[in-house]
CSV table of C-alpha atoms and ligand atoms in Angstrom, one decimal:
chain,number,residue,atom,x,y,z
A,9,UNK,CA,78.4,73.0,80.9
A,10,UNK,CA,80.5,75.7,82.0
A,11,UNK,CA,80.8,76.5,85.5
A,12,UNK,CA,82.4,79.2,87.0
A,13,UNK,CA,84.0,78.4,90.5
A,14,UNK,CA,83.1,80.0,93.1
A,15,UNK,CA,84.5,83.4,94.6
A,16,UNK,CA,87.0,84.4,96.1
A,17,UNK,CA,88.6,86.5,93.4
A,18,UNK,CA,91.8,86.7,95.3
A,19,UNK,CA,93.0,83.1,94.0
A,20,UNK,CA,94.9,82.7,90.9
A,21,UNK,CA,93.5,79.5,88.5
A,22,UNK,CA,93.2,78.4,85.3
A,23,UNK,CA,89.7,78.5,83.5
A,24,UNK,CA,90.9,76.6,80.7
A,25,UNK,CA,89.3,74.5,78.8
A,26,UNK,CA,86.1,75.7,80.1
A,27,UNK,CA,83.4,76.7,77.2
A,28,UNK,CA,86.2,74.4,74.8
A,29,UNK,CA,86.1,71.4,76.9
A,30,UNK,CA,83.8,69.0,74.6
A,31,UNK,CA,86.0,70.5,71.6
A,32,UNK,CA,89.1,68.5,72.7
A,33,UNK,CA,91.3,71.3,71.9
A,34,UNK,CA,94.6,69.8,72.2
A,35,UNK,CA,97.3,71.0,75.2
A,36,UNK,CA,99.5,72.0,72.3
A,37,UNK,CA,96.7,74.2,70.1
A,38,UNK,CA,95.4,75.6,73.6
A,39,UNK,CA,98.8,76.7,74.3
A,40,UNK,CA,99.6,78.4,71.2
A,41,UNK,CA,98.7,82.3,70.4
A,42,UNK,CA,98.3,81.6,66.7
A,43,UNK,CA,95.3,79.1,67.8
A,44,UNK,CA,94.1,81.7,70.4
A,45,UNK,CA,94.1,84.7,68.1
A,46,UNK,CA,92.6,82.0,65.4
A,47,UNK,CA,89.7,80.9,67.7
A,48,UNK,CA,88.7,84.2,68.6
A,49,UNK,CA,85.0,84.9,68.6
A,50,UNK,CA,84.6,87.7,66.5
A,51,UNK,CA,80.0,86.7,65.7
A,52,UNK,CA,77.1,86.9,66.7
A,53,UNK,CA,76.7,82.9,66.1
A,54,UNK,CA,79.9,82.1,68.0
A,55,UNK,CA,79.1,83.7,71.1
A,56,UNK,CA,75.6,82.6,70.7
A,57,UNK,CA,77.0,79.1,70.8
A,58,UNK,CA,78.3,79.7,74.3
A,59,UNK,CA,76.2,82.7,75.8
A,60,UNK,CA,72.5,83.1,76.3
A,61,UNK,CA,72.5,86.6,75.1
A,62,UNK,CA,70.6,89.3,76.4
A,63,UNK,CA,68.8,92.0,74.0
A,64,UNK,CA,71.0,94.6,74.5
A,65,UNK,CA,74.1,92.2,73.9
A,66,UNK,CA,72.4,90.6,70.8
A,67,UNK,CA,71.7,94.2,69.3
A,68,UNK,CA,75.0,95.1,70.1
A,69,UNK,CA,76.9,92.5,68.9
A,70,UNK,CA,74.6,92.8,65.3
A,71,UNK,CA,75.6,97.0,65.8
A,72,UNK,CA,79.5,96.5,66.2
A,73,UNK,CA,80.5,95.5,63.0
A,74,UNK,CA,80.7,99.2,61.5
A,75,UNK,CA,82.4,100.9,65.1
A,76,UNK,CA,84.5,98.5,67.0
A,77,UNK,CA,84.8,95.0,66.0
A,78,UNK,CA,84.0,92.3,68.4
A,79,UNK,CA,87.0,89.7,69.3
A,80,UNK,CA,87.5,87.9,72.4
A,81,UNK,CA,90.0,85.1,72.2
A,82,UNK,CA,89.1,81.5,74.1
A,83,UNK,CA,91.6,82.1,77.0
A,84,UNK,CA,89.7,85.6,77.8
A,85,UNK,CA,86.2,84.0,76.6
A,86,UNK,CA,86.6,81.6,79.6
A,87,UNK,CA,86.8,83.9,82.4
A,88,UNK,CA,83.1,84.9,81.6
A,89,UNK,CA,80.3,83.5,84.3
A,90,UNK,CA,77.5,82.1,81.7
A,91,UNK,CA,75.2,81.8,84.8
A,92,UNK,CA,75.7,85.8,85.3
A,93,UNK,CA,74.4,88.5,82.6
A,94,UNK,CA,76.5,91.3,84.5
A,95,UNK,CA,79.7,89.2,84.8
A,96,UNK,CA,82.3,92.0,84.9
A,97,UNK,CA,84.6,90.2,82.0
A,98,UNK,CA,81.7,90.0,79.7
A,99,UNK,CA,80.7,93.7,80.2
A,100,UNK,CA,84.4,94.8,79.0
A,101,UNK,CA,84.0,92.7,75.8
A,102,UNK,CA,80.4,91.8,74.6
A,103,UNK,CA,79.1,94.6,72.8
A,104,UNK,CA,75.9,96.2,74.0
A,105,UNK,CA,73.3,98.7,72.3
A,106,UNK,CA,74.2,101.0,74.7
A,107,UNK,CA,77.3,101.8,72.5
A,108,UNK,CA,75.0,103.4,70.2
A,109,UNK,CA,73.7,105.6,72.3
A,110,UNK,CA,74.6,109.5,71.1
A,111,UNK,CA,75.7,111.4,74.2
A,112,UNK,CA,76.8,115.0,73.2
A,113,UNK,CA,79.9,114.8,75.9
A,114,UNK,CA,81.0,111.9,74.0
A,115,UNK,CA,84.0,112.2,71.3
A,116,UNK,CA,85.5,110.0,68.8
A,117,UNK,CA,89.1,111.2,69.8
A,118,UNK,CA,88.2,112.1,73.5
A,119,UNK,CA,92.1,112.6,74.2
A,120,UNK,CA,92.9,115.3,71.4
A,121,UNK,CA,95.5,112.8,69.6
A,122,UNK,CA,95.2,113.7,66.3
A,123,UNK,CA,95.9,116.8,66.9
A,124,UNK,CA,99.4,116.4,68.5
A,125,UNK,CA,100.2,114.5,65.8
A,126,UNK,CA,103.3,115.8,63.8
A,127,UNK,CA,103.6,112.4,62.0
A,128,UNK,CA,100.5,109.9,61.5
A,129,UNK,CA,100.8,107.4,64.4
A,130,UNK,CA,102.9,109.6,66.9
A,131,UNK,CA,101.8,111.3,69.4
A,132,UNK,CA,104.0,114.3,70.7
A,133,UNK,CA,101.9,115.7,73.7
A,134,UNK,CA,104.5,116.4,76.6
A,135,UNK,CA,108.1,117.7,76.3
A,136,UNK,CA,110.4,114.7,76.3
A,137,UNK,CA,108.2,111.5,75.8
A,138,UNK,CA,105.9,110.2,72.6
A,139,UNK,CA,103.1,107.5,72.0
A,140,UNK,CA,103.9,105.5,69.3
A,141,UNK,CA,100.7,103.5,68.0
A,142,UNK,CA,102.4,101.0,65.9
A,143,UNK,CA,99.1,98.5,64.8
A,144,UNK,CA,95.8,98.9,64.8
A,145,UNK,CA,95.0,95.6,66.1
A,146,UNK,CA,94.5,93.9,69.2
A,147,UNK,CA,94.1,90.1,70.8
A,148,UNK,CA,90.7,90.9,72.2
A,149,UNK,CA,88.6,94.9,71.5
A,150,UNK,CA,87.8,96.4,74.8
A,151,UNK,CA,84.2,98.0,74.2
A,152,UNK,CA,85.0,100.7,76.0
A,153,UNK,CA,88.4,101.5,74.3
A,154,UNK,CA,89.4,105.3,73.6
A,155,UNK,CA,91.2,104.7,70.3
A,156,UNK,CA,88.0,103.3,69.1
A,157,UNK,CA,88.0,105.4,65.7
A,158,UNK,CA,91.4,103.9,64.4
A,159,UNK,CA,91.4,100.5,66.2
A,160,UNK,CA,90.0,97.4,64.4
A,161,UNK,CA,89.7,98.1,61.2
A,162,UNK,CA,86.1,99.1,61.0
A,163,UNK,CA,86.0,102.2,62.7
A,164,UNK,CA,85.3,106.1,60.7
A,165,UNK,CA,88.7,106.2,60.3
A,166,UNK,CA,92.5,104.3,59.3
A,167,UNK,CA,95.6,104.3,61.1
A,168,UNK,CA,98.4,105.4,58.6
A,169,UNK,CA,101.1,105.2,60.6
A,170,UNK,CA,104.4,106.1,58.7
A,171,UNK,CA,107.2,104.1,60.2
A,172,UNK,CA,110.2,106.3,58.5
A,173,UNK,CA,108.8,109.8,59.2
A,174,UNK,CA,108.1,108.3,63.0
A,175,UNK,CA,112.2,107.6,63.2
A,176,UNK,CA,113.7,110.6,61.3
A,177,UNK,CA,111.0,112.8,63.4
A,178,UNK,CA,112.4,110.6,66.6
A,179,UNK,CA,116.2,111.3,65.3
A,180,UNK,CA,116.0,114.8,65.1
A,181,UNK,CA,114.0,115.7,68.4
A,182,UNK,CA,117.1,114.9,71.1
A,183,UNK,CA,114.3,115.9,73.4
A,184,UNK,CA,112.5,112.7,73.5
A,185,UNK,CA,114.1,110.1,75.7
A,186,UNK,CA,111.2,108.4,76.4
A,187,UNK,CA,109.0,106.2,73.7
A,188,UNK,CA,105.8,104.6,74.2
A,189,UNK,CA,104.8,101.6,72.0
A,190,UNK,CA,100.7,101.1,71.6
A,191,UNK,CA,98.3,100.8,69.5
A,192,UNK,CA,96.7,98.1,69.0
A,193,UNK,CA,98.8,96.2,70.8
A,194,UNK,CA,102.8,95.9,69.8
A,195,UNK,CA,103.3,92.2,71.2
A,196,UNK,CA,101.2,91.2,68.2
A,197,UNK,CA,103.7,91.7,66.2
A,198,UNK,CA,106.3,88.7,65.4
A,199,UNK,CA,109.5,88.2,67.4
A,200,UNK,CA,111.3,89.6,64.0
A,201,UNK,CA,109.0,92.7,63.4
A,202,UNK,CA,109.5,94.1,67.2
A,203,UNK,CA,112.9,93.3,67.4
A,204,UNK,CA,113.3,95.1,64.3
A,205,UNK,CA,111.2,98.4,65.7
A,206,UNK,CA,113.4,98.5,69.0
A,207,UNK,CA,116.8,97.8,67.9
A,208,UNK,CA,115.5,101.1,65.1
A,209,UNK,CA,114.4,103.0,68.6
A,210,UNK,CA,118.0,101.9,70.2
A,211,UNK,CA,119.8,103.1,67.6
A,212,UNK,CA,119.2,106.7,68.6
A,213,UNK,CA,121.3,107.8,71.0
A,214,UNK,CA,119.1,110.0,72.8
A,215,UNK,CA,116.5,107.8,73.2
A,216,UNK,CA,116.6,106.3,77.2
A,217,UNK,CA,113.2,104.4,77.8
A,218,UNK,CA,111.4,102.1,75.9
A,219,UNK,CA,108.0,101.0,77.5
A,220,UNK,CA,105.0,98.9,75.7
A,221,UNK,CA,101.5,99.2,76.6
A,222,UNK,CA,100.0,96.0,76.1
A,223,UNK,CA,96.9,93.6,76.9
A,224,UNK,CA,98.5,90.9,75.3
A,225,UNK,CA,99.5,89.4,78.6
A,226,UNK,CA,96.0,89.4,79.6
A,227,UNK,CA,94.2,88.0,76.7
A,228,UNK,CA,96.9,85.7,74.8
A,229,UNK,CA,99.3,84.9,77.7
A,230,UNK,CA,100.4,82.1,75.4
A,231,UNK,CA,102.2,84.9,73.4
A,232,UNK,CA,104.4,85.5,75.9
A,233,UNK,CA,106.8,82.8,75.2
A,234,UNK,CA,110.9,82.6,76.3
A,235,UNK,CA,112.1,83.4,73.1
A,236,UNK,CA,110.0,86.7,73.1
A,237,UNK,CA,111.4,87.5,76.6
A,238,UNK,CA,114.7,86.5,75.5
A,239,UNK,CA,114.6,89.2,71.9
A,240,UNK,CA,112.5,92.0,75.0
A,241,UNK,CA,115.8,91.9,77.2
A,242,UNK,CA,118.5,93.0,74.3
A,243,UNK,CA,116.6,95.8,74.4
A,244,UNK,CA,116.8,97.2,78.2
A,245,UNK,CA,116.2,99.4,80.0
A,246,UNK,CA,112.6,98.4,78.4
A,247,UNK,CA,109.2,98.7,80.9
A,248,UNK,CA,105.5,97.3,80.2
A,249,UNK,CA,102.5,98.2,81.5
A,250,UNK,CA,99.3,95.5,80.7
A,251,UNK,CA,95.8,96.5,81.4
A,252,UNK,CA,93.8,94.3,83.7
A,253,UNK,CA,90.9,95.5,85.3
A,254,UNK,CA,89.4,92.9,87.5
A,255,UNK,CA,91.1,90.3,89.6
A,256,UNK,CA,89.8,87.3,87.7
A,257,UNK,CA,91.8,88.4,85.0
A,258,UNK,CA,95.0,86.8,86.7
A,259,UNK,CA,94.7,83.5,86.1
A,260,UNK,CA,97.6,81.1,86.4
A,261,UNK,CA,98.3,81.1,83.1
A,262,UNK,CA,98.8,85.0,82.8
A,263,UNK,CA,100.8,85.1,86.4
A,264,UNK,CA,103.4,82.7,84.7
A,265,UNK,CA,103.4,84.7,81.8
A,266,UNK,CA,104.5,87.8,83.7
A,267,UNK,CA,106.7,86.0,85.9
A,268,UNK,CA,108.7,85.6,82.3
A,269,UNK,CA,108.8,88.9,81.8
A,270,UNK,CA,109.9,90.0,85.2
A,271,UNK,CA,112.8,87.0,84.9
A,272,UNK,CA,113.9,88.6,82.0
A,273,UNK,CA,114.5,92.1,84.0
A,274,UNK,CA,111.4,93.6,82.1
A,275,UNK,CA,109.7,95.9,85.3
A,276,UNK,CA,106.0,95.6,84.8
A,277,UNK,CA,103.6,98.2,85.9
A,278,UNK,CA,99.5,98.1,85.3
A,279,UNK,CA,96.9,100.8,84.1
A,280,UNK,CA,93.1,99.8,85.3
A,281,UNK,CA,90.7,102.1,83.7
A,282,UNK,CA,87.5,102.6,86.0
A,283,UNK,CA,84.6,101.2,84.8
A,284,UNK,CA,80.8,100.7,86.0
A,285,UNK,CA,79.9,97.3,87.4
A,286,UNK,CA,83.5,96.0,86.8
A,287,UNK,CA,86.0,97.8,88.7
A,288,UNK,CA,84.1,100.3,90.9
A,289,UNK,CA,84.3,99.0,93.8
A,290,UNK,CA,87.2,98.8,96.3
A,291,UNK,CA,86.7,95.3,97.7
A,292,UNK,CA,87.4,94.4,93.8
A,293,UNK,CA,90.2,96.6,93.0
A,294,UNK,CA,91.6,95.8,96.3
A,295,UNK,CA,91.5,92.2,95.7
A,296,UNK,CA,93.2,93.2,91.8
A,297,UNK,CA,96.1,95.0,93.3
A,298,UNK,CA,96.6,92.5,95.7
A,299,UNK,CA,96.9,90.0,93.2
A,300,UNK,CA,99.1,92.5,90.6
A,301,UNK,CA,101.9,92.6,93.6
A,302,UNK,CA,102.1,89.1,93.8
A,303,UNK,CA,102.6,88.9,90.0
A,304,UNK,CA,105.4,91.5,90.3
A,305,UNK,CA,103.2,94.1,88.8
A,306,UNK,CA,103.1,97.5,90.1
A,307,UNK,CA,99.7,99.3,90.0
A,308,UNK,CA,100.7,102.6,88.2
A,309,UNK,CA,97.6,104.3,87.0
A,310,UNK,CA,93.3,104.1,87.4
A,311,UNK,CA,92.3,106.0,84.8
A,312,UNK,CA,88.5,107.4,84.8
A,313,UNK,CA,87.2,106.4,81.6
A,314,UNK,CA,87.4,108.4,78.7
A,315,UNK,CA,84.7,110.6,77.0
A,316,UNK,CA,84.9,108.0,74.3
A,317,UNK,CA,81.7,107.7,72.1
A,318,UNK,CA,79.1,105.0,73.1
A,319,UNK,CA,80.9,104.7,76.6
A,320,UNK,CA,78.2,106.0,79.0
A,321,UNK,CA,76.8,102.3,80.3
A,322,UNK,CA,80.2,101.8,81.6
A,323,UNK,CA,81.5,105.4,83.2
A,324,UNK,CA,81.3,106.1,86.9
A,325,UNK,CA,81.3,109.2,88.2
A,326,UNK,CA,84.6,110.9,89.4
A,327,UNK,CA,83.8,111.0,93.2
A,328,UNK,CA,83.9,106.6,92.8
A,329,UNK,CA,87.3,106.9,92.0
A,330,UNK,CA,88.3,109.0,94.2
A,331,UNK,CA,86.8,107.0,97.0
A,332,UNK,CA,88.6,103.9,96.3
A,333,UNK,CA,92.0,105.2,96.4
A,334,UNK,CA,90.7,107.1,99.9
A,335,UNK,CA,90.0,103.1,100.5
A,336,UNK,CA,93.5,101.8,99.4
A,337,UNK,CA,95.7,104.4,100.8
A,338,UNK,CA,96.8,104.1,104.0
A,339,UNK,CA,95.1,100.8,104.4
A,340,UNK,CA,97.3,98.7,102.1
A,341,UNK,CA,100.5,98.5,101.0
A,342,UNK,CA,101.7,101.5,98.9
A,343,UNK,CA,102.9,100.2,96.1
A,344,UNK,CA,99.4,98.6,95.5
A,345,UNK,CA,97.8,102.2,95.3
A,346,UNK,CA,97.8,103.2,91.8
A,347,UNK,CA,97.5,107.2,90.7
A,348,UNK,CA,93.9,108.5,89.7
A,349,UNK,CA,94.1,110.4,86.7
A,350,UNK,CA,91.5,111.5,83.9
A,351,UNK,CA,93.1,112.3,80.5
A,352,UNK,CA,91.8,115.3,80.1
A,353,UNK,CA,89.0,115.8,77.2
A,354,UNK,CA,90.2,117.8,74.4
A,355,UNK,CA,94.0,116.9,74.9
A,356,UNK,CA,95.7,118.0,78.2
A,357,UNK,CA,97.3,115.0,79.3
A,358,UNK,CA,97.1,113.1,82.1
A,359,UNK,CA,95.8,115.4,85.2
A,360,UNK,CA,96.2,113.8,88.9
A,361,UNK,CA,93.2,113.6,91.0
A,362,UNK,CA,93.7,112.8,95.1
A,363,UNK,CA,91.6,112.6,97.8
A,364,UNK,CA,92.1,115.7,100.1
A,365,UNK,CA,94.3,115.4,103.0
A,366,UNK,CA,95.3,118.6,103.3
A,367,UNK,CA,92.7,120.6,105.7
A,368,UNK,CA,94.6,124.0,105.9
A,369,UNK,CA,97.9,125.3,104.3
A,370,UNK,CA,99.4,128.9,105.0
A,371,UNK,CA,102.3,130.5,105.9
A,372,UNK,CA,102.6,128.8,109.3
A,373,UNK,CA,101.9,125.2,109.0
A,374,UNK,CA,99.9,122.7,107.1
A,375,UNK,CA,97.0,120.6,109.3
A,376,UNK,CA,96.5,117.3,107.3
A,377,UNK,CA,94.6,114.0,108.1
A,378,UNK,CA,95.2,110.5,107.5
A,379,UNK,CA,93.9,107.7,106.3
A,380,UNK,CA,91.7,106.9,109.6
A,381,UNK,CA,90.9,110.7,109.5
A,382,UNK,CA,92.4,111.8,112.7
A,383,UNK,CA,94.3,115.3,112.2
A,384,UNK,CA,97.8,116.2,112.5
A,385,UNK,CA,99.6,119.5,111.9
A,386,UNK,CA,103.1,120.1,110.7
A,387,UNK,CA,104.7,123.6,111.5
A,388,UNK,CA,106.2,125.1,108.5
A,389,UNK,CA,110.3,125.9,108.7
A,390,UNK,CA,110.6,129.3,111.3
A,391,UNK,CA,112.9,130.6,108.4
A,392,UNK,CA,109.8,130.7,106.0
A,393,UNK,CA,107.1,131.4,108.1
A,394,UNK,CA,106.3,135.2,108.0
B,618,PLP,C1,99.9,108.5,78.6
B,618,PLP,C2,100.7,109.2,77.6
B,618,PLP,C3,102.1,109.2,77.7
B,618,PLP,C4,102.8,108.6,78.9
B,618,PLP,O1,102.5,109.4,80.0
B,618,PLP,P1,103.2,108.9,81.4
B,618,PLP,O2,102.5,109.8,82.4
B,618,PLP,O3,104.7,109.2,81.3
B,618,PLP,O4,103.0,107.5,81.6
B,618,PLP,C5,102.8,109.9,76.7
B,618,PLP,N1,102.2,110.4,75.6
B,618,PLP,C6,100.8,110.4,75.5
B,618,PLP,C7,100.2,111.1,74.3
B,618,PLP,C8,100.1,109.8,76.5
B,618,PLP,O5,98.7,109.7,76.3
């Protein structure tokens, strides 16, 4: 059987073979995507093979086949504690009945991204940058994902995204020097079909930054091969930012995978998304930041999760997130503290959220705290004050 090791979190190791290890998956197949992403367990009998489900899994599981499929690939699969019903890997991708509960905050598009959509798949919300969602698909669904309704292929509705329009909208607005490749997940793709999207994107002149958003890194590190690194770096200056949410998600295998990237000049940052009884906690996220500087990875945003539909098991209130980065700031490094943001419901954007260290602000000075809470004030300029 299966046996998780013991904590800490803070260490990076491989769980492989783990649930495959009477399988005799071979080093080779093991280390390939295409027998990662072909091994995925996608029913109800396959995770039932490995997992002692509990009733709400086991309804939800039966339940997710018309909202958001259920994939998890083997490398992922691993990281889950059998012994432990609330493991925090297996509440981000085991479906539970939960997800079917109607909750009238909840929306199907909680960011307003069809509506800031002046070609299907791109999304022109702020002045000079876009979203891009290239696929639909990803290595492994995240239950709690907020493009839900397109991504998957079983959702209430299709992506249609119209590759030509996208460019000749992206030629003629000079404004946009920034593009954002999603999804789904982009490093799904083949060598050939990205390469063939970005040297398209470098092609127009006005076009500065290329970043990707991608889990790929997380769930099918095997993806991230040399010769994908090598085709990435033609195409600087190009950023990515993965999504890992809890420190057991670094494993050895996904550090080396980043350490590629990184080699190759690509500068990596991370996006956590907060989420109850995985992340909401600041021992955990402090241990997850930890670990994302030592992988070259710079925390760059905590997102609270998104009004998404069926997402209410796993949201926190607002005031958690706040209080971890009150907990990170100050008493770690810097570049470990990521920015709390929600995206606001409807379609705002992304809105800051910080803990309050300013006590009083006028004319004559500002009186501020730190992070231990003793109080400091800082005179304002004579030539301003009144
Ligand atoms: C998040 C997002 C971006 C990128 O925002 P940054 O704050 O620059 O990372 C761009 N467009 C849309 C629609 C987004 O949701």
């Amino acid at each position: 059987m299966h046996h998780l090791p013991p904590l800490p979190e803070k260490e990076f190791r491989s769980y492989a073979p783990g649930y495959w290890s009477s399988k005799n998956v071979s080093a080779s197949d093991w280390n390939s995507a295409t027998w990662q992403l072909k091994n995925r367990i996608t029913t109800l009998a396959q995770l039932e093979e490995h997992l002692a489900l509990t009733e709400e899994e086991r309804a939800g599981v039966l339940l997710s086949g018309n909202k958001l499929a259920m994939a998890i690939t083997p490398h992922y699969f691993n990281l889950i504690d059998p012994e432990d019903p609330n493991c925090p890997i297996r509440r981000q991708v085991v479906p539970r009945i939960e997800e079917s509960w109607e909750d009238p905050d909840e929306m199907s598009d909680p960011c307003g991204e069809d509506s800031h959509m002046p070609v299907p798949g791109l999304v022109h919300r702020y002045p000079d940058r876009v979203l891009f969602l290239v696929t639909d698909r990803c290595a492994s669904y995240c239950r709690y994902c907020t493009r839900s309704r397109v991504v998957s292929g079983v959702g209430e509705q299709e992506l249609h995204t119209e590759f030509e329009a996208a460019f000749r909208y992206l030629e003629r607005h000079t404004e946009v020097r920034d593009v954002l490749l999603s999804g789904g997940d982009a490093l799904l793709f083949s060598d050939a079909k990205l390469d063939a999207i970005l040297t398209r994107l470098r092609s127009i002149k006005h076009i500065e930054f290329v970043r990707i958003g991608s889990r790929v890194p997380i769930f099918v590190p095997q993806r991230i091969t040399p010769e994908l690194c090598k085709m990435l770096q033609k195409h600087h200056p190009l950023w990515l930012s993965i999504h890992t949410n809890h420190p057991r998600e670094l494993t050895t295998e996904v550090r080396d995978a980043l350490a590629l990237l990184a080699n190759h000049g690509v500068p990596l940052g991370n996006q956590s998304v907060l989420l109850r009884g995985v992340n909401d906690n600041a021992e955990v996220m402090k241990s997850l930041v930890h670990k994302l500087l030592m992988c070259r990875v710079r925390p760059y945003y905590l997102y609270q999760c998104d009004l998404i539909q069926g997402s209410s098991h796993l949201r926190t209130s607002v005031a958690d997130g706040i209080d971890i980065i009150e907990q990170l700031r100050g008493h770690t490094t810097g570049y470990a503290v990521p920015q709390f943001v929600i995206d606001a419901p409807g379609g705002g954007g992304k809105v800051p959220l910080n803990p309050d260290y300013v006590l009083v602000r006028d004319e004559q000075r500002v009186v501020i705290r730190n992070y231990e809470g003793k109080t400091f004030e800082y005179p304002e300029p004579a030539l301003v004050r009144r």
